[in-house]
PDB file of C-alpha atoms in Angstrom:
ATOM      1  CA  LEU L  80     179.343 111.283  -4.177  1.00  0.00           C
ATOM      2  CA  HIS L  81     182.275 112.366  -6.399  1.00  0.00           C
ATOM      3  CA  GLY L  82     185.914 111.060  -6.431  1.00  0.00           C
ATOM      4  CA  ASP L  83     186.534 108.490  -4.034  1.00  0.00           C
ATOM      5  CA  VAL L  84     183.922 109.962  -2.365  1.00  0.00           C
ATOM      6  CA  PRO L  85     180.802 107.077  -1.272  1.00  0.00           C
ATOM      7  CA  THR L  86     177.833 107.235   0.474  1.00  0.00           C
ATOM      8  CA  PHE L  87     178.366 107.554   4.455  1.00  0.00           C
ATOM      9  CA  MET L  88     178.719 104.136   5.832  1.00  0.00           C
ATOM     10  CA  GLU L  89     177.640 102.873   2.170  1.00  0.00           C
ATOM     11  CA  LEU L  90     173.981 103.473   2.287  1.00  0.00           C
ATOM     12  CA  PRO L  91     171.657 104.588  -0.576  1.00  0.00           C
ATOM     13  CA  LEU L  92     172.021 107.575  -1.858  1.00  0.00           C
ATOM     14  CA  ALA L  93     169.307 109.563  -2.344  1.00  0.00           C
ATOM     15  CA  ARG L  94     169.454 112.470  -4.867  1.00  0.00           C
ATOM     16  CA  ARG L  95     166.129 114.094  -5.084  1.00  0.00           C
ATOM     17  CA  PRO L  96     163.619 115.113  -2.378  1.00  0.00           C
ATOM     18  CA  GLU L  97     160.877 112.296  -3.598  1.00  0.00           C
ATOM     19  CA  ASP L  98     164.433 110.090  -2.877  1.00  0.00           C
ATOM     20  CA  LEU L  99     163.745 110.286   1.230  1.00  0.00           C
ATOM     21  CA  ALA L 100     159.802 109.034   1.533  1.00  0.00           C
ATOM     22  CA  GLY L 101     159.912 106.446   4.294  1.00  0.00           C
ATOM     23  CA  VAL L 102     163.456 106.933   5.549  1.00  0.00           C
ATOM     24  CA  ASP L 103     163.773 107.624   9.362  1.00  0.00           C
ATOM     25  CA  ALA L 104     167.264 109.045   8.914  1.00  0.00           C
ATOM     26  CA  ALA L 105     168.945 111.102   5.918  1.00  0.00           C
ATOM     27  CA  ILE L 106     172.731 112.340   5.961  1.00  0.00           C
ATOM     28  CA  VAL L 107     173.620 115.393   4.549  1.00  0.00           C
ATOM     29  CA  GLY L 108     177.074 117.267   3.998  1.00  0.00           C
ATOM     30  CA  PHE L 109     177.766 120.803   4.995  1.00  0.00           C
ATOM     31  CA  GLY L 110     181.199 121.246   4.188  1.00  0.00           C
ATOM     32  CA  TYR L 111     181.354 125.052   4.803  1.00  0.00           C
ATOM     33  CA  GLU L 112     184.028 127.037   6.141  1.00  0.00           C
ATOM     34  CA  GLY L 113     183.464 130.200   6.803  1.00  0.00           C
ATOM     35  CA  ILE L 114     186.062 132.276   8.388  1.00  0.00           C
ATOM     36  CA  THR L 115     189.930 132.217   8.164  1.00  0.00           C
ATOM     37  CA  ILE L 116     191.834 133.338  11.374  1.00  0.00           C
ATOM     38  CA  THR L 117     194.748 135.764  10.273  1.00  0.00           C
ATOM     39  CA  SER L 118     195.648 136.705  13.633  1.00  0.00           C
ATOM     40  CA  PRO L 119     195.244 135.985  17.196  1.00  0.00           C
ATOM     41  CA  SER L 120     192.044 138.906  16.959  1.00  0.00           C
ATOM     42  CA  GLN L 121     191.313 139.169  12.937  1.00  0.00           C
ATOM     43  CA  SER L 122     189.445 136.917  10.791  1.00  0.00           C
ATOM     44  CA  ALA L 123     188.668 136.774   7.250  1.00  0.00           C
ATOM     45  CA  PRO L 124     185.869 135.754   5.164  1.00  0.00           C
ATOM     46  CA  PRO L 125     185.778 132.647   3.325  1.00  0.00           C
ATOM     47  CA  THR L 126     186.936 134.167  -0.122  1.00  0.00           C
ATOM     48  CA  VAL L 127     190.256 135.643   1.721  1.00  0.00           C
ATOM     49  CA  SER L 128     193.771 133.144   0.744  1.00  0.00           C
ATOM     50  CA  ARG L 129     194.100 130.787   3.447  1.00  0.00           C
ATOM     51  CA  PRO L 130     197.440 130.553   5.623  1.00  0.00           C
ATOM     52  CA  GLN L 131     200.000 128.130   4.367  1.00  0.00           C
ATOM     53  CA  PRO L 132     200.133 125.038   5.948  1.00  0.00           C
ATOM     54  CA  GLY L 133     202.005 124.574   8.912  1.00  0.00           C
ATOM     55  CA  SER L 134     201.854 128.598  10.195  1.00  0.00           C
ATOM     56  CA  VAL L 135     200.650 128.264  13.728  1.00  0.00           C
ATOM     57  CA  TYR L 136     197.294 130.074  12.367  1.00  0.00           C
ATOM     58  CA  TRP L 137     196.380 126.750  10.125  1.00  0.00           C
ATOM     59  CA  ARG L 138     193.122 125.886  11.480  1.00  0.00           C
ATOM     60  CA  MET L 139     191.542 125.410   7.989  1.00  0.00           C
ATOM     61  CA  GLY L 140     189.970 121.962   6.642  1.00  0.00           C
ATOM     62  CA  ALA L 141     186.445 122.597   7.897  1.00  0.00           C
ATOM     63  CA  ASP L 142     184.943 122.136   4.825  1.00  0.00           C
ATOM     64  CA  PHE L 143     186.898 119.139   3.222  1.00  0.00           C
ATOM     65  CA  ALA L 144     185.674 117.045   6.303  1.00  0.00           C
ATOM     66  CA  PRO L 145     182.195 115.830   5.006  1.00  0.00           C
ATOM     67  CA  ASP L 146     184.435 114.153   2.556  1.00  0.00           C
ATOM     68  CA  SER L 147     186.627 112.570   4.829  1.00  0.00           C
ATOM     69  CA  ILE L 148     184.125 111.445   7.301  1.00  0.00           C
ATOM     70  CA  ARG L 149     182.249 109.226   4.377  1.00  0.00           C
ATOM     71  CA  ARG L 150     185.903 107.805   3.396  1.00  0.00           C
ATOM     72  CA  HIS L 151     186.448 106.412   7.071  1.00  0.00           C
ATOM     73  CA  SER L 152     182.894 105.442   7.687  1.00  0.00           C
ATOM     74  CA  LEU L 153     183.552 102.355   4.953  1.00  0.00           C
ATOM     75  CA  PHE L 154     184.949 100.854   8.247  1.00  0.00           C
ATOM     76  CA  TYR L 155     181.117 100.570   9.861  1.00  0.00           C
ATOM     77  CA  SER L 156     179.534 100.049   6.094  1.00  0.00           C
ATOM     78  CA  VAL L 157     176.115  98.456   5.740  1.00  0.00           C
ATOM     79  CA  HIS L 158     177.876  96.011   3.277  1.00  0.00           C
ATOM     80  CA  HIS L 159     179.365  93.917   6.734  1.00  0.00           C
ATOM     81  CA  ASN L 160     176.831  93.713   9.009  1.00  0.00           C
ATOM     82  CA  ARG L 161     174.147  95.515   8.744  1.00  0.00           C
ATOM     83  CA  GLY L 162     175.263  97.773  11.479  1.00  0.00           C
ATOM     84  CA  TYR L 163     176.179  95.315  14.005  1.00  0.00           C
ATOM     85  CA  TYR L 164     178.348  97.065  16.359  1.00  0.00           C
ATOM     86  CA  PRO L 165     179.342  95.302  19.659  1.00  0.00           C
ATOM     87  CA  GLU L 166     181.254  97.705  21.396  1.00  0.00           C
ATOM     88  CA  ILE L 167     177.695  99.612  21.239  1.00  0.00           C
ATOM     89  CA  ASP L 168     175.124  97.052  22.410  1.00  0.00           C
ATOM     90  CA  PRO L 169     175.859  93.138  22.064  1.00  0.00           C
ATOM     91  CA  ASP L 170     172.675  92.314  20.574  1.00  0.00           C
ATOM     92  CA  LEU L 171     171.668  94.900  18.312  1.00  0.00           C
ATOM     93  CA  VAL L 172     171.559  94.983  14.730  1.00  0.00           C
ATOM     94  CA  LEU L 173     170.881  98.466  13.383  1.00  0.00           C
ATOM     95  CA  PHE L 174     169.632  98.732  10.043  1.00  0.00           C
ATOM     96  CA  ASP L 175     167.205  95.661  11.193  1.00  0.00           C
ATOM     97  CA  HIS L 176     165.454  98.918  12.949  1.00  0.00           C
ATOM     98  CA  LEU L 177     165.800 101.347  10.620  1.00  0.00           C
ATOM     99  CA  THR L 178     166.360 103.229   7.073  1.00  0.00           C
ATOM    100  CA  ALA L 179     168.470 105.699   6.467  1.00  0.00           C
ATOM    101  CA  VAL L 180     170.192 107.110   3.062  1.00  0.00           C
ATOM    102  CA  ASP L 181     172.816 109.777   2.225  1.00  0.00           C
ATOM    103  CA  TYR L 182     171.221 112.829   0.796  1.00  0.00           C
ATOM    104  CA  GLY L 183     174.392 113.981  -0.446  1.00  0.00           C
ATOM    105  CA  ASN L 184     176.384 117.621  -0.133  1.00  0.00           C
ATOM    106  CA  VAL L 185     174.332 121.290   0.410  1.00  0.00           C
ATOM    107  CA  ALA L 186     176.232 123.018  -2.825  1.00  0.00           C
ATOM    108  CA  VAL L 187     178.206 125.680  -1.407  1.00  0.00           C
ATOM    109  CA  VAL L 188     178.605 129.559  -3.074  1.00  0.00           C
ATOM    110  CA  VAL L 189     181.509 130.402  -1.274  1.00  0.00           C
ATOM    111  CA  GLU L 190     181.169 134.268  -1.730  1.00  0.00           C
ATOM    112  CA  ASP L 191     177.824 134.293  -0.654  1.00  0.00           C
ATOM    113  CA  THR L 192     177.006 132.969   3.099  1.00  0.00           C
ATOM    114  CA  VAL L 193     173.355 134.035   2.874  1.00  0.00           C
ATOM    115  CA  GLU L 194     172.636 132.096  -0.635  1.00  0.00           C
ATOM    116  CA  THR L 195     174.655 129.024   0.858  1.00  0.00           C
ATOM    117  CA  MET L 196     172.797 129.289   4.516  1.00  0.00           C
ATOM    118  CA  ARG L 197     169.318 129.243   2.616  1.00  0.00           C
ATOM    119  CA  ARG L 198     170.438 126.122   0.286  1.00  0.00           C
ATOM    120  CA  ALA L 199     171.657 124.451   3.370  1.00  0.00           C
ATOM    121  CA  SER L 200     168.198 124.916   4.844  1.00  0.00           C
ATOM    122  CA  GLN L 201     166.255 123.927   1.823  1.00  0.00           C
ATOM    123  CA  LYS L 202     168.319 120.914   1.803  1.00  0.00           C
ATOM    124  CA  VAL L 203     168.049 119.941   5.988  1.00  0.00           C
ATOM    125  CA  GLY L 204     164.179 121.021   5.380  1.00  0.00           C
ATOM    126  CA  ASP L 205     163.796 118.263   3.058  1.00  0.00           C
ATOM    127  CA  ILE L 206     164.597 115.692   5.296  1.00  0.00           C
ATOM    128  CA  VAL L 207     162.442 117.056   8.243  1.00  0.00           C
ATOM    129  CA  ASP L 208     159.663 117.391   5.488  1.00  0.00           C
ATOM    130  CA  ALA L 209     160.021 113.636   4.874  1.00  0.00           C
ATOM    131  CA  GLY L 210     159.495 112.924   8.407  1.00  0.00           C
ATOM    132  CA  ALA L 211     163.229 111.589   9.009  1.00  0.00           C
ATOM    133  CA  PHE L 212     165.837 112.607  11.025  1.00  0.00           C
ATOM    134  CA  PRO L 213     168.401 114.762   9.558  1.00  0.00           C
ATOM    135  CA  ILE L 214     172.374 114.129  10.747  1.00  0.00           C
ATOM    136  CA  VAL L 215     174.578 116.654   9.307  1.00  0.00           C
ATOM    137  CA  LEU L 216     178.191 116.265   9.082  1.00  0.00           C
ATOM    138  CA  GLY L 217     180.167 119.867   8.877  1.00  0.00           C
ATOM    139  CA  GLY L 218     181.716 121.590   8.311  1.00  0.00           C
ATOM    140  CA  ASP L 219     182.587 124.864  10.838  1.00  0.00           C
ATOM    141  CA  HIS L 220     180.738 125.776  13.303  1.00  0.00           C
ATOM    142  CA  THR L 221     178.446 128.339  11.264  1.00  0.00           C
ATOM    143  CA  ILE L 222     176.141 125.291  10.075  1.00  0.00           C
ATOM    144  CA  PRO L 223     174.112 124.385  13.409  1.00  0.00           C
ATOM    145  CA  TYR L 224     172.159 127.625  12.220  1.00  0.00           C
ATOM    146  CA  ALA L 225     170.822 126.525   8.887  1.00  0.00           C
ATOM    147  CA  ALA L 226     170.671 123.058  10.183  1.00  0.00           C
ATOM    148  CA  VAL L 227     168.350 124.090  13.217  1.00  0.00           C
ATOM    149  CA  ARG L 228     166.329 126.964  11.417  1.00  0.00           C
ATOM    150  CA  ALA L 229     164.975 124.531   8.925  1.00  0.00           C
ATOM    151  CA  ILE L 230     164.083 122.439  11.943  1.00  0.00           C
ATOM    152  CA  VAL L 231     162.688 124.769  13.978  1.00  0.00           C
ATOM    153  CA  GLU L 232     160.960 127.191  10.696  1.00  0.00           C
ATOM    154  CA  ARG L 233     158.938 123.663  10.214  1.00  0.00           C
ATOM    155  CA  ARG L 234     157.528 123.507  14.446  1.00  0.00           C
ATOM    156  CA  GLU L 235     155.150 125.657  16.012  1.00  0.00           C
ATOM    157  CA  SER L 236     156.568 124.986  19.966  1.00  0.00           C
ATOM    158  CA  ARG L 237     159.853 125.557  20.880  1.00  0.00           C
ATOM    159  CA  ILE L 238     162.978 123.545  20.446  1.00  0.00           C
ATOM    160  CA  GLY L 239     166.022 122.366  23.490  1.00  0.00           C
ATOM    161  CA  LEU L 240     169.407 123.145  22.054  1.00  0.00           C
ATOM    162  CA  ILE L 241     172.700 121.173  23.947  1.00  0.00           C
ATOM    163  CA  SER L 242     175.675 121.750  22.159  1.00  0.00           C
ATOM    164  CA  PHE L 243     179.320 120.133  23.048  1.00  0.00           C
ATOM    165  CA  ASP L 244     182.058 123.013  22.159  1.00  0.00           C
ATOM    166  CA  ALA L 245     185.040 124.451  23.276  1.00  0.00           C
ATOM    167  CA  HIS L 246     183.531 127.675  22.560  1.00  0.00           C
ATOM    168  CA  LEU L 247     180.320 129.785  23.723  1.00  0.00           C
ATOM    169  CA  ASP L 248     179.760 131.563  20.264  1.00  0.00           C
ATOM    170  CA  PHE L 249     177.681 134.065  21.911  1.00  0.00           C
ATOM    171  CA  SER L 250     179.259 136.842  19.512  1.00  0.00           C
ATOM    172  CA  TYR L 251     176.408 139.203  18.802  1.00  0.00           C
ATOM    173  CA  THR L 252     176.845 140.489  15.569  1.00  0.00           C
ATOM    174  CA  PRO L 253     173.580 140.893  13.663  1.00  0.00           C
ATOM    175  CA  ASP L 254     172.990 139.876  10.320  1.00  0.00           C
ATOM    176  CA  GLU L 255     176.408 138.054  10.229  1.00  0.00           C
ATOM    177  CA  TYR L 256     176.522 134.638   9.611  1.00  0.00           C
ATOM    178  CA  TRP L 257     180.035 132.533  11.144  1.00  0.00           C
ATOM    179  CA  ALA L 258     181.170 130.555  13.411  1.00  0.00           C
ATOM    180  CA  SER L 259     181.158 132.228  16.568  1.00  0.00           C
ATOM    181  CA  ASN L 260     177.761 134.016  16.519  1.00  0.00           C
ATOM    182  CA  GLN L 261     174.812 131.254  15.591  1.00  0.00           C
ATOM    183  CA  TRP L 262     173.170 130.801  18.904  1.00  0.00           C
ATOM    184  CA  PRO L 263     172.755 134.767  19.159  1.00  0.00           C
ATOM    185  CA  GLN L 264     171.150 134.502  15.483  1.00  0.00           C
ATOM    186  CA  LEU L 265     168.988 131.924  16.494  1.00  0.00           C
ATOM    187  CA  ILE L 266     167.591 132.615  18.906  1.00  0.00           C
ATOM    188  CA  GLU L 267     166.907 136.421  18.106  1.00  0.00           C
ATOM    189  CA  GLU L 268     165.233 135.492  14.325  1.00  0.00           C
ATOM    190  CA  THR L 269     163.514 131.896  15.270  1.00  0.00           C
ATOM    191  CA  GLY L 270     161.710 132.814  18.669  1.00  0.00           C
ATOM    192  CA  LYS L 271     161.643 129.061  19.098  1.00  0.00           C
ATOM    193  CA  ILE L 272     164.503 128.870  21.622  1.00  0.00           C
ATOM    194  CA  HIS L 273     164.915 130.337  25.118  1.00  0.00           C
ATOM    195  CA  PRO L 274     168.163 130.460  26.355  1.00  0.00           C
ATOM    196  CA  ALA L 275     166.834 128.479  29.657  1.00  0.00           C
ATOM    197  CA  ASN L 276     166.188 125.541  27.473  1.00  0.00           C
ATOM    198  CA  MET L 277     170.125 125.184  25.905  1.00  0.00           C
ATOM    199  CA  VAL L 278     173.091 123.740  27.144  1.00  0.00           C
ATOM    200  CA  GLU L 279     176.718 123.955  26.380  1.00  0.00           C
ATOM    201  CA  ILE L 280     178.733 121.321  27.507  1.00  0.00           C
ATOM    202  CA  GLY L 281     182.598 121.151  27.459  1.00  0.00           C
ATOM    203  CA  ILE L 282     183.548 124.720  26.978  1.00  0.00           C
ATOM    204  CA  ARG L 283     187.209 125.760  27.466  1.00  0.00           C
ATOM    205  CA  SER L 284     190.148 127.383  25.809  1.00  0.00           C
ATOM    206  CA  ASN L 285     190.751 130.996  25.497  1.00  0.00           C
ATOM    207  CA  ARG L 286     189.613 132.216  22.294  1.00  0.00           C
ATOM    208  CA  ASN L 287     186.199 132.285  24.415  1.00  0.00           C
ATOM    209  CA  ALA L 288     185.329 136.009  24.753  1.00  0.00           C
ATOM    210  CA  LEU L 289     184.275 137.727  28.123  1.00  0.00           C
ATOM    211  CA  GLN L 290     181.397 139.690  26.910  1.00  0.00           C
ATOM    212  CA  GLU L 291     180.055 135.905  24.972  1.00  0.00           C
ATOM    213  CA  ARG L 292     179.918 134.276  28.648  1.00  0.00           C
ATOM    214  CA  GLN L 293     178.552 137.526  30.103  1.00  0.00           C
ATOM    215  CA  LEU L 294     176.001 137.354  27.619  1.00  0.00           C
ATOM    216  CA  ALA L 295     175.109 134.051  27.352  1.00  0.00           C
ATOM    217  CA  GLU L 296     174.589 133.744  31.158  1.00  0.00           C
ATOM    218  CA  GLU L 297     172.602 137.182  31.126  1.00  0.00           C
ATOM    219  CA  LEU L 298     170.249 135.295  28.972  1.00  0.00           C
ATOM    220  CA  GLY L 299     169.885 132.282  31.588  1.00  0.00           C
ATOM    221  CA  VAL L 300     172.259 129.612  28.992  1.00  0.00           C
ATOM    222  CA  ARG L 301     173.649 126.451  31.228  1.00  0.00           C
ATOM    223  CA  ILE L 302     177.150 126.184  31.203  1.00  0.00           C
ATOM    224  CA  TYR L 303     179.058 123.488  31.946  1.00  0.00           C
ATOM    225  CA  ALA L 304     183.053 123.782  31.189  1.00  0.00           C
ATOM    226  CA  ILE L 305     185.439 121.459  31.121  1.00  0.00           C
ATOM    227  CA  ASP L 306     186.059 120.518  33.834  1.00  0.00           C
ATOM    228  CA  GLU L 307     182.995 120.250  35.571  1.00  0.00           C
ATOM    229  CA  VAL L 308     182.289 117.391  32.976  1.00  0.00           C
ATOM    230  CA  LYS L 309     185.402 115.878  34.335  1.00  0.00           C
ATOM    231  CA  GLU L 310     184.769 116.386  37.839  1.00  0.00           C
ATOM    232  CA  ARG L 311     181.304 114.929  37.630  1.00  0.00           C
ATOM    233  CA  GLY L 312     181.507 112.997  34.876  1.00  0.00           C
ATOM    234  CA  ILE L 313     179.660 112.934  31.290  1.00  0.00           C
ATOM    235  CA  ARG L 314     176.494 111.005  33.016  1.00  0.00           C
TER     236      ARG L 314
END
């Protein structure tokens, strides 16, 4: 892809939409960090300089995640065993049954969130248009907005959503796109996601505003806090 970054699992690289023809799944990287935490109650856009590493508010780096994931994916290179992972299935050889490619990265415009989301939706949309399953490597939690939107825009029927996260992400701030309001934006803008068909699993931590929980519950979202998951078991 660039520098010493390999493709995911050393899969073939798809450079153009035409290269997606006939594949079952495609990886796309969306290295986007939409907000900088500057204090316990204040966020700033991605163009603002970041806190120094080691700062109590240093929680940046999601924009570098796709590169890091790809580098570590070398341990699962398709050139080693074509996708045989006995810890998952003692008999399955994954890539005897499906074909997959790496479709590179979304070209992020740091100072223009709307354009970045448009580019991301187009990139994911290329995969959906080819009849393949998109697997998106983030990035912060702004990225579901663009990815899910690309999917629902190409469907007539509604979809359900399952989110594994610490945070509810139900901040209601219309016409803004950041990592805590993607669910209300998608519900309101697409009309193809009914809150009763949405589940949030693993909710925890003190960075969940009370009004976010109230909004999610009033809309009918099912919330499983982490203690309920522990008590009942993930199955």
